[in-house]
PDB file of C-alpha atoms in Angstrom:
ATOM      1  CA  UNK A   1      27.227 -14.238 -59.628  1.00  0.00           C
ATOM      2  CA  UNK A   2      29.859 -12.798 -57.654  1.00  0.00           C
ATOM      3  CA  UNK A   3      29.910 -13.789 -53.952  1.00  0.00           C
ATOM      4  CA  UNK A   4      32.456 -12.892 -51.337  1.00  0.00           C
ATOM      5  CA  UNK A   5      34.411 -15.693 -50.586  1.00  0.00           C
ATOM      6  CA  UNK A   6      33.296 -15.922 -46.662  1.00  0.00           C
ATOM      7  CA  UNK A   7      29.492 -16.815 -48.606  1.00  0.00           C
ATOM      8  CA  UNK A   8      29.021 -20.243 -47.783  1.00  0.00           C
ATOM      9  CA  UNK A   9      28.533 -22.451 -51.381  1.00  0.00           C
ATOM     10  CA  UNK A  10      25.223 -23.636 -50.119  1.00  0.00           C
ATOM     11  CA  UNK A  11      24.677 -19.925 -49.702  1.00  0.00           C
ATOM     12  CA  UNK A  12      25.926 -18.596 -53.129  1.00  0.00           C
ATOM     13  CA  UNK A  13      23.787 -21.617 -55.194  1.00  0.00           C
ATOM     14  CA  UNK A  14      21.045 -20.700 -53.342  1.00  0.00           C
ATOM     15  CA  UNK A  15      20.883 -16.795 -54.091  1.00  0.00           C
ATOM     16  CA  UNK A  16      21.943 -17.774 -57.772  1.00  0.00           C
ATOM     17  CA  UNK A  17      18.836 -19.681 -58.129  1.00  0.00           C
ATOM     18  CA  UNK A  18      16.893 -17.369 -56.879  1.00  0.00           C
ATOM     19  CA  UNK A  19      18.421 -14.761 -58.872  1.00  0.00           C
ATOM     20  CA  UNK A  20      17.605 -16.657 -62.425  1.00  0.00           C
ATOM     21  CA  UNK A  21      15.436 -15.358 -64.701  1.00  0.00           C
ATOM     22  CA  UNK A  22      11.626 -16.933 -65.088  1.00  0.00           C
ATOM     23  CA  UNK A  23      10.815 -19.445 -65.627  1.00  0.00           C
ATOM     24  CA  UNK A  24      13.848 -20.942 -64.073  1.00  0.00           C
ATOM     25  CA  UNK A  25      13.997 -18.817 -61.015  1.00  0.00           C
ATOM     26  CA  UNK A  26      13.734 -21.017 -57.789  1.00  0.00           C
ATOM     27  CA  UNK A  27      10.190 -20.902 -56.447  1.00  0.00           C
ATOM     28  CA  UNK A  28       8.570 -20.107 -59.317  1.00  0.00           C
ATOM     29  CA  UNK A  29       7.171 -23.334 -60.429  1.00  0.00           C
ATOM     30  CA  UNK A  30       6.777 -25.225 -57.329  1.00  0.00           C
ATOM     31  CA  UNK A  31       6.450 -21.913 -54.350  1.00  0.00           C
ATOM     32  CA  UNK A  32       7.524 -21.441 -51.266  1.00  0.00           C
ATOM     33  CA  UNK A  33       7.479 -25.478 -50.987  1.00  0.00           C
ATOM     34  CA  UNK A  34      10.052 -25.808 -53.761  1.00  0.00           C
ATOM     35  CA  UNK A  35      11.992 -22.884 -51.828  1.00  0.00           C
ATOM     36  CA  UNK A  36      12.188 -24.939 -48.652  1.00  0.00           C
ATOM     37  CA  UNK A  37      13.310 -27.660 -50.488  1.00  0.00           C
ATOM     38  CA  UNK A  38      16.012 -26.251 -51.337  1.00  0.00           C
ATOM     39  CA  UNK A  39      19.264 -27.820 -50.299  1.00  0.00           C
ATOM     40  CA  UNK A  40      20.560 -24.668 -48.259  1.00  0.00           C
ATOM     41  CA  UNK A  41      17.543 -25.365 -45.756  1.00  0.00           C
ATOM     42  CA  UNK A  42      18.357 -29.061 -45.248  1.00  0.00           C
ATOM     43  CA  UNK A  43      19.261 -28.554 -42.066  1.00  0.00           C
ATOM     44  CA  UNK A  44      16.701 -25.962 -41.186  1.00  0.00           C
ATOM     45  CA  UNK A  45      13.534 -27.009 -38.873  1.00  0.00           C
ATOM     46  CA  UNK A  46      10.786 -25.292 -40.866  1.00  0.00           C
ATOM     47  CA  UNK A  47       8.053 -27.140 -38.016  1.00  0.00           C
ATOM     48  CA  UNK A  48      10.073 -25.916 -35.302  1.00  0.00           C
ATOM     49  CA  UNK A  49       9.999 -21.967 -36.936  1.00  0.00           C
ATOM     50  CA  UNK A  50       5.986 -22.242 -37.396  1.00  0.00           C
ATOM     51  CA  UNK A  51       5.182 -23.722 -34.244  1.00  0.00           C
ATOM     52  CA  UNK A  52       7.591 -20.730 -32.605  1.00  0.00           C
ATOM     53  CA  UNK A  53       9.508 -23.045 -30.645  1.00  0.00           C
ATOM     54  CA  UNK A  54      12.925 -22.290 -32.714  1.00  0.00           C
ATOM     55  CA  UNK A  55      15.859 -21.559 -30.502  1.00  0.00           C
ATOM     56  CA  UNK A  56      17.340 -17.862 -31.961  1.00  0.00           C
ATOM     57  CA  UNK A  57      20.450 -17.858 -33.063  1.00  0.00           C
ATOM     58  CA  UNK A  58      21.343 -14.424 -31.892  1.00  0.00           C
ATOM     59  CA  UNK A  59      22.165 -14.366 -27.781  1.00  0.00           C
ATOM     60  CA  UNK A  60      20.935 -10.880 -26.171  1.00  0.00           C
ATOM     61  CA  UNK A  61      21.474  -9.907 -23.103  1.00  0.00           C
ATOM     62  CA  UNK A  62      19.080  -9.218 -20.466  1.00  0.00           C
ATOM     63  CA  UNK A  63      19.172  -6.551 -18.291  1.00  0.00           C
ATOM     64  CA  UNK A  64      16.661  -5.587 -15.127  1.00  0.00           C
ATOM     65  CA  UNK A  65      15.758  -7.308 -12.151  1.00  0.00           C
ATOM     66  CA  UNK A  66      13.686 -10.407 -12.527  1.00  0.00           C
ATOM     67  CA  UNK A  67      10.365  -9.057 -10.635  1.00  0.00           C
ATOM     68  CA  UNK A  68       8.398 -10.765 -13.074  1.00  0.00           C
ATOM     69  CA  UNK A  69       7.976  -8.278 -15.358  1.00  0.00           C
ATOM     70  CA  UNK A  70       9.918  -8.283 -19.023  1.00  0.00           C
ATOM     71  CA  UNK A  71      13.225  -7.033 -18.653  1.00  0.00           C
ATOM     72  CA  UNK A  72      14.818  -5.222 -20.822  1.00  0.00           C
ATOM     73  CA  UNK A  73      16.802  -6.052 -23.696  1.00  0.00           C
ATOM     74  CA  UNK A  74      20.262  -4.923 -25.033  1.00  0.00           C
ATOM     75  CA  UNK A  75      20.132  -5.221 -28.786  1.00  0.00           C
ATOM     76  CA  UNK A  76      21.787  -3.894 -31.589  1.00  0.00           C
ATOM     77  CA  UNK A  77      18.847  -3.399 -33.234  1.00  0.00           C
ATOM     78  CA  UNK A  78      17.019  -1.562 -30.555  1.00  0.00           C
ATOM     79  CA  UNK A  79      19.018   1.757 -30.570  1.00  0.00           C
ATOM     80  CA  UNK A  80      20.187   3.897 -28.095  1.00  0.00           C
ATOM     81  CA  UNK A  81      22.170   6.731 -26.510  1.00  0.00           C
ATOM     82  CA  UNK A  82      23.288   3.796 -24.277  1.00  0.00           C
ATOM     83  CA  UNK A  83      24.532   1.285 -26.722  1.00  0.00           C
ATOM     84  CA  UNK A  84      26.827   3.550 -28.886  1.00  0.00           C
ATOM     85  CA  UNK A  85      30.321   2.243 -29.180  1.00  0.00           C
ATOM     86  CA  UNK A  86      32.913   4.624 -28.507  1.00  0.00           C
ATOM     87  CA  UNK A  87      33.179   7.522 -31.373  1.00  0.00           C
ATOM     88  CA  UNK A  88      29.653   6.217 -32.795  1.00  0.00           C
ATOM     89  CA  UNK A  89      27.129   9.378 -33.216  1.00  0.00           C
ATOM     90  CA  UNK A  90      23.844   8.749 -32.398  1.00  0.00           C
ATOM     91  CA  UNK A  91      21.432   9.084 -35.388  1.00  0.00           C
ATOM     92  CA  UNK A  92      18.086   9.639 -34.077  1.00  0.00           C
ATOM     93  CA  UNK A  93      16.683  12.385 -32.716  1.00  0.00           C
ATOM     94  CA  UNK A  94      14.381  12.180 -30.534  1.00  0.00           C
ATOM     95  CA  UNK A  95      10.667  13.432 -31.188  1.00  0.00           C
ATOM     96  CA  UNK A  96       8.544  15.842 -29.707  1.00  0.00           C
ATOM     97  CA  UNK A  97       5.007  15.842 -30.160  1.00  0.00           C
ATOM     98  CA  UNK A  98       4.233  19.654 -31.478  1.00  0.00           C
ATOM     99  CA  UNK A  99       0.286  18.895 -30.488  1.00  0.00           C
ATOM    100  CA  UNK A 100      -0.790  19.781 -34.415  1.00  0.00           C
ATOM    101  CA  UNK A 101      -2.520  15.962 -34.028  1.00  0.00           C
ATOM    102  CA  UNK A 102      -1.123  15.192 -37.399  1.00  0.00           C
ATOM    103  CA  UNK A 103      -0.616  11.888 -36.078  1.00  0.00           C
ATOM    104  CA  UNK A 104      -4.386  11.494 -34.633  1.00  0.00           C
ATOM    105  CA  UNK A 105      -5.689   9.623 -37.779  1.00  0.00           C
ATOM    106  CA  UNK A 106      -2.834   6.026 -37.344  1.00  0.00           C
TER     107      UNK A 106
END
């Protein structure tokens, strides 16, 4: 397994067991409990995660007044004409319902 050096090594033998082949393949004898037991989620809080109490890791920024209702959020993953860096294209277009109702039945 080739990893790029930035991978962390708890990171690279952590993909490379779960890259092996069955029956040796991480998880496959002992599930997703043999998966958490992994070393490379040592420091992980798996209770935390379930219970949805986990901190996230990624920071966004709020926008909006705070009248109570949910402000809006700046994401990267939420995409926008608004939060193209400079010389990025925008790559969705936006839709316009023709009225066929070929979306009725969803």
């Amino acid at each position: 397994l080739n990893c790029p050096s930035r991978c962390p090594p708890k990171g690279q033998a952590f993909t490379a067991r779960l890259l092996r082949k069955l029956p040796h393949r991480l998880g496959a004898q002992g599930g997703a409990p043999e998966v958490r037991s992994h070393y490379f989620f040592d420091s992980f809080d798996f209770s935390s995660l379930h219970a949805q109490t986990m901190m996230s890791p990624v920071e966004r920024p709020w926008t909006g007044k705070d009248d109570g209702n949910q402000p809006e959020v700046r994401s990267p993953w939420l995409r926008g004409s608004w939060c193209l860096s400079p010389g990025e294209e925008e790559i969705f277009e936006a839709y316009t319902d023709d009225g066929s109702g070929w979306d009725q039945e969803f």
